[in-house]
PDB file of C-alpha atoms in Angstrom:
ATOM      1  CA  MET A 430      -8.993  25.916  19.600  1.00  0.00           C
ATOM      2  CA  GLU A 431      -5.697  26.669  17.877  1.00  0.00           C
ATOM      3  CA  PRO A 432      -5.063  25.267  14.377  1.00  0.00           C
ATOM      4  CA  THR A 433      -1.921  23.592  15.731  1.00  0.00           C
ATOM      5  CA  ASP A 434      -4.025  21.746  18.320  1.00  0.00           C
ATOM      6  CA  VAL A 435      -6.193  20.257  15.591  1.00  0.00           C
ATOM      7  CA  VAL A 436      -3.218  19.214  13.465  1.00  0.00           C
ATOM      8  CA  LEU A 437      -1.291  17.648  16.310  1.00  0.00           C
ATOM      9  CA  SER A 438      -4.044  15.925  18.207  1.00  0.00           C
ATOM     10  CA  ASP A 439      -6.563  14.919  15.548  1.00  0.00           C
ATOM     11  CA  LEU A 440      -4.709  14.008  12.375  1.00  0.00           C
ATOM     12  CA  PRO A 441      -3.087  10.619  11.892  1.00  0.00           C
ATOM     13  CA  VAL A 442       0.645  10.704  11.151  1.00  0.00           C
ATOM     14  CA  ALA A 443       0.026   9.630   7.532  1.00  0.00           C
ATOM     15  CA  GLU A 444      -2.129  12.721   6.948  1.00  0.00           C
ATOM     16  CA  LEU A 445       0.462  14.963   8.607  1.00  0.00           C
ATOM     17  CA  ILE A 446       3.149  13.576   6.320  1.00  0.00           C
ATOM     18  CA  ALA A 447       0.949  14.084   3.254  1.00  0.00           C
ATOM     19  CA  ALA A 448       0.376  17.701   4.321  1.00  0.00           C
ATOM     20  CA  ILE A 449       4.116  18.223   4.852  1.00  0.00           C
ATOM     21  CA  ARG A 450       4.930  16.936   1.375  1.00  0.00           C
ATOM     22  CA  ALA A 451       2.622  19.557  -0.124  1.00  0.00           C
ATOM     23  CA  LEU A 452       4.703  22.357   1.432  1.00  0.00           C
ATOM     24  CA  PRO A 453       7.835  23.974  -0.052  1.00  0.00           C
ATOM     25  CA  ASP A 454      11.125  22.278   0.828  1.00  0.00           C
ATOM     26  CA  CYS A 455      12.318  25.043   3.162  1.00  0.00           C
ATOM     27  CA  TRP A 456       9.095  25.503   5.166  1.00  0.00           C
ATOM     28  CA  VAL A 457      10.648  24.313   8.458  1.00  0.00           C
ATOM     29  CA  GLU A 458      13.464  26.865   8.284  1.00  0.00           C
ATOM     30  CA  ASN A 459      10.944  29.594   7.457  1.00  0.00           C
ATOM     31  CA  LEU A 460       8.588  28.979  10.384  1.00  0.00           C
ATOM     32  CA  ASP A 461       7.994  32.241  12.187  1.00  0.00           C
ATOM     33  CA  TYR A 462      10.024  32.271  15.416  1.00  0.00           C
ATOM     34  CA  ASP A 463       7.258  34.102  17.309  1.00  0.00           C
ATOM     35  CA  PHE A 464       4.806  31.380  16.276  1.00  0.00           C
ATOM     36  CA  VAL A 465       7.276  28.677  17.345  1.00  0.00           C
ATOM     37  CA  ASP A 466       7.847  30.425  20.684  1.00  0.00           C
ATOM     38  CA  GLN A 467       4.099  30.863  21.332  1.00  0.00           C
ATOM     39  CA  HIS A 468       3.319  27.242  20.408  1.00  0.00           C
ATOM     40  CA  ALA A 469       6.547  25.603  21.573  1.00  0.00           C
ATOM     41  CA  GLU A 470       5.018  22.463  23.061  1.00  0.00           C
ATOM     42  CA  GLN A 471       2.887  21.818  19.967  1.00  0.00           C
ATOM     43  CA  VAL A 472       5.766  22.463  17.559  1.00  0.00           C
ATOM     44  CA  ASP A 473       8.049  20.197  19.583  1.00  0.00           C
ATOM     45  CA  ALA A 474       5.399  17.462  19.681  1.00  0.00           C
ATOM     46  CA  PHE A 475       4.909  17.830  15.942  1.00  0.00           C
ATOM     47  CA  PHE A 476       8.638  17.449  15.174  1.00  0.00           C
ATOM     48  CA  ARG A 477       8.997  14.504  17.578  1.00  0.00           C
ATOM     49  CA  ARG A 478       5.936  12.783  16.130  1.00  0.00           C
ATOM     50  CA  VAL A 479       6.559  13.291  12.435  1.00  0.00           C
ATOM     51  CA  ILE A 480      10.329  13.146  11.896  1.00  0.00           C
ATOM     52  CA  PRO A 481      10.710   9.470  12.914  1.00  0.00           C
ATOM     53  CA  GLN A 482       7.865   8.543  10.536  1.00  0.00           C
ATOM     54  CA  LEU A 483       9.385  10.151   7.435  1.00  0.00           C
ATOM     55  CA  PRO A 484      11.592   8.267   4.978  1.00  0.00           C
ATOM     56  CA  PRO A 485      15.279   8.539   5.992  1.00  0.00           C
ATOM     57  CA  GLY A 486      16.297  11.331   3.602  1.00  0.00           C
ATOM     58  CA  GLU A 487      13.274  13.478   4.409  1.00  0.00           C
ATOM     59  CA  ALA A 488      13.652  12.825   8.137  1.00  0.00           C
ATOM     60  CA  PHE A 489      17.300  13.911   8.075  1.00  0.00           C
ATOM     61  CA  GLU A 490      16.478  17.058   6.108  1.00  0.00           C
ATOM     62  CA  MET A 491      13.641  18.022   8.450  1.00  0.00           C
ATOM     63  CA  ALA A 492      15.696  17.259  11.578  1.00  0.00           C
ATOM     64  CA  GLU A 493      18.527  19.401  10.228  1.00  0.00           C
ATOM     65  CA  GLN A 494      16.164  22.249   9.344  1.00  0.00           C
ATOM     66  CA  CYS A 495      14.494  22.321  12.768  1.00  0.00           C
ATOM     67  CA  GLN A 496      17.788  22.696  14.691  1.00  0.00           C
ATOM     68  CA  GLY A 497      17.567  26.503  14.736  1.00  0.00           C
ATOM     69  CA  HIS A 498      14.085  26.356  16.233  1.00  0.00           C
ATOM     70  CA  TYR A 499      15.298  24.165  19.085  1.00  0.00           C
ATOM     71  CA  VAL A 500      18.146  26.553  19.826  1.00  0.00           C
ATOM     72  CA  LEU A 501      15.987  29.713  19.639  1.00  0.00           C
ATOM     73  CA  GLY A 502      12.193  29.331  19.854  1.00  0.00           C
ATOM     74  CA  LEU A 503      12.104  26.030  21.719  1.00  0.00           C
ATOM     75  CA  SER A 504      15.070  26.668  23.975  1.00  0.00           C
ATOM     76  CA  HIS A 505      13.078  26.485  27.232  1.00  0.00           C
ATOM     77  CA  LEU A 506      12.211  22.847  26.498  1.00  0.00           C
ATOM     78  CA  ASP A 507      14.888  20.172  26.718  1.00  0.00           C
ATOM     79  CA  ALA A 508      15.751  21.616  23.345  1.00  0.00           C
ATOM     80  CA  ARG A 509      19.353  20.756  22.661  1.00  0.00           C
ATOM     81  CA  ASN A 510      18.853  17.162  23.787  1.00  0.00           C
ATOM     82  CA  VAL A 511      15.757  16.789  21.615  1.00  0.00           C
ATOM     83  CA  ALA A 512      17.493  18.436  18.653  1.00  0.00           C
ATOM     84  CA  ALA A 513      20.454  16.077  19.054  1.00  0.00           C
ATOM     85  CA  ASP A 514      18.182  13.028  19.359  1.00  0.00           C
ATOM     86  CA  LEU A 515      16.222  13.975  16.239  1.00  0.00           C
ATOM     87  CA  LEU A 516      19.304  14.767  14.170  1.00  0.00           C
ATOM     88  CA  ILE A 517      21.358  11.775  15.291  1.00  0.00           C
ATOM     89  CA  GLY A 518      18.430   9.377  15.000  1.00  0.00           C
ATOM     90  CA  SER A 519      17.623  10.549  11.491  1.00  0.00           C
ATOM     91  CA  THR A 520      21.323  10.450  10.564  1.00  0.00           C
ATOM     92  CA  ARG A 521      21.540   6.814  11.686  1.00  0.00           C
ATOM     93  CA  ARG A 522      18.494   5.916   9.597  1.00  0.00           C
ATOM     94  CA  LEU A 523      19.930   7.761   6.577  1.00  0.00           C
ATOM     95  CA  LEU A 524      23.323   6.053   6.888  1.00  0.00           C
ATOM     96  CA  ASP A 525      21.622   2.663   7.187  1.00  0.00           C
ATOM     97  CA  SER A 526      19.489   3.401   4.130  1.00  0.00           C
ATOM     98  CA  VAL A 527      22.547   4.369   2.064  1.00  0.00           C
ATOM     99  CA  ALA A 528      24.411   1.296   3.351  1.00  0.00           C
ATOM    100  CA  ASP A 529      21.504  -0.946   2.319  1.00  0.00           C
ATOM    101  CA  ALA A 530      21.511   0.569  -1.164  1.00  0.00           C
ATOM    102  CA  LEU A 531      25.275   0.114  -1.529  1.00  0.00           C
ATOM    103  CA  ALA A 532      25.109  -3.467  -0.276  1.00  0.00           C
ATOM    104  CA  ASP A 533      22.451  -4.271  -2.872  1.00  0.00           C
ATOM    105  CA  THR A 534      24.687  -3.598  -5.895  1.00  0.00           C
ATOM    106  CA  GLU A 535      26.052  -7.035  -6.726  1.00  0.00           C
ATOM    107  CA  PHE A 536      23.860  -7.141  -9.848  1.00  0.00           C
ATOM    108  CA  LEU A 537      25.879  -4.245 -11.316  1.00  0.00           C
ATOM    109  CA  ALA A 538      28.846  -6.568 -11.920  1.00  0.00           C
ATOM    110  CA  ASP A 539      26.870  -9.627 -13.084  1.00  0.00           C
ATOM    111  CA  GLY A 540      26.645 -10.938 -16.601  1.00  0.00           C
ATOM    112  CA  PRO A 541      27.837  -9.784 -19.992  1.00  0.00           C
ATOM    113  CA  ASP A 542      26.116  -6.395 -19.597  1.00  0.00           C
ATOM    114  CA  ALA A 543      27.891  -5.581 -16.311  1.00  0.00           C
ATOM    115  CA  GLY A 544      28.116  -1.886 -15.610  1.00  0.00           C
ATOM    116  CA  VAL A 545      31.046  -2.064 -13.192  1.00  0.00           C
ATOM    117  CA  SER A 546      33.790  -4.451 -12.147  1.00  0.00           C
ATOM    118  CA  ALA A 547      33.556  -6.891  -9.264  1.00  0.00           C
ATOM    119  CA  ALA A 548      36.248  -4.803  -7.538  1.00  0.00           C
ATOM    120  CA  THR A 549      33.966  -1.751  -7.688  1.00  0.00           C
ATOM    121  CA  VAL A 550      31.124  -3.708  -6.111  1.00  0.00           C
ATOM    122  CA  GLN A 551      33.469  -4.886  -3.363  1.00  0.00           C
ATOM    123  CA  ARG A 552      34.363  -1.257  -2.614  1.00  0.00           C
ATOM    124  CA  LEU A 553      30.640  -0.449  -2.444  1.00  0.00           C
ATOM    125  CA  PHE A 554      30.192  -3.345   0.003  1.00  0.00           C
ATOM    126  CA  ALA A 555      33.100  -2.011   2.079  1.00  0.00           C
ATOM    127  CA  ALA A 556      31.570   1.476   2.071  1.00  0.00           C
ATOM    128  CA  ALA A 557      28.247   0.013   3.240  1.00  0.00           C
ATOM    129  CA  ASP A 558      30.029  -1.786   6.078  1.00  0.00           C
ATOM    130  CA  THR A 559      31.834   1.419   7.068  1.00  0.00           C
ATOM    131  CA  LEU A 560      28.559   3.367   7.185  1.00  0.00           C
ATOM    132  CA  ARG A 561      26.962   0.727   9.394  1.00  0.00           C
ATOM    133  CA  ARG A 562      29.879   0.832  11.825  1.00  0.00           C
ATOM    134  CA  ILE A 563      29.800   4.604  12.405  1.00  0.00           C
ATOM    135  CA  ASP A 564      29.110   5.084  16.110  1.00  0.00           C
ATOM    136  CA  LEU A 565      26.501   7.770  16.701  1.00  0.00           C
ATOM    137  CA  THR A 566      26.068   7.118  20.402  1.00  0.00           C
ATOM    138  CA  ILE A 567      25.006  10.262  22.212  1.00  0.00           C
ATOM    139  CA  GLU A 568      27.318  11.024  25.100  1.00  0.00           C
ATOM    140  CA  PRO A 569      26.662  13.652  27.756  1.00  0.00           C
ATOM    141  CA  PRO A 570      28.555  16.909  27.380  1.00  0.00           C
ATOM    142  CA  ASP A 571      31.807  17.442  29.215  1.00  0.00           C
ATOM    143  CA  PRO A 572      31.335  19.251  32.556  1.00  0.00           C
ATOM    144  CA  VAL A 573      31.896  22.966  32.418  1.00  0.00           C
ATOM    145  CA  ALA A 574      35.039  23.875  34.308  1.00  0.00           C
TER     146      ALA A 574
END
């Protein structure tokens, strides 16, 4: 039995995420391409299983870091589509998270100890609205001529 089989099939997602957080920040980029190529299905399943479960910032970072593996070591899978789905999905979650934080800033302009003006808070609200309206719909590529 391969170590990757144990990790992917036996551990709950929460334990996988805890293990990931113990690793250096750049571990995804530094995965050995031969290992990724030899265990492509397991690596793909791992990315697909874990990335959506991570907090938005971590998910985006991991999705961005795994792009090279989908182009090179995982290219025989439906790699570019999966890479796009992971990156765009995590981007949407990150934008929504930032928008939520910006929309929750009214308290900054309240009371005698206000940190910013009401106009600043309104601009933050407008920025939140703009982030929520960004269309990240995945469209099929243009046909090759």
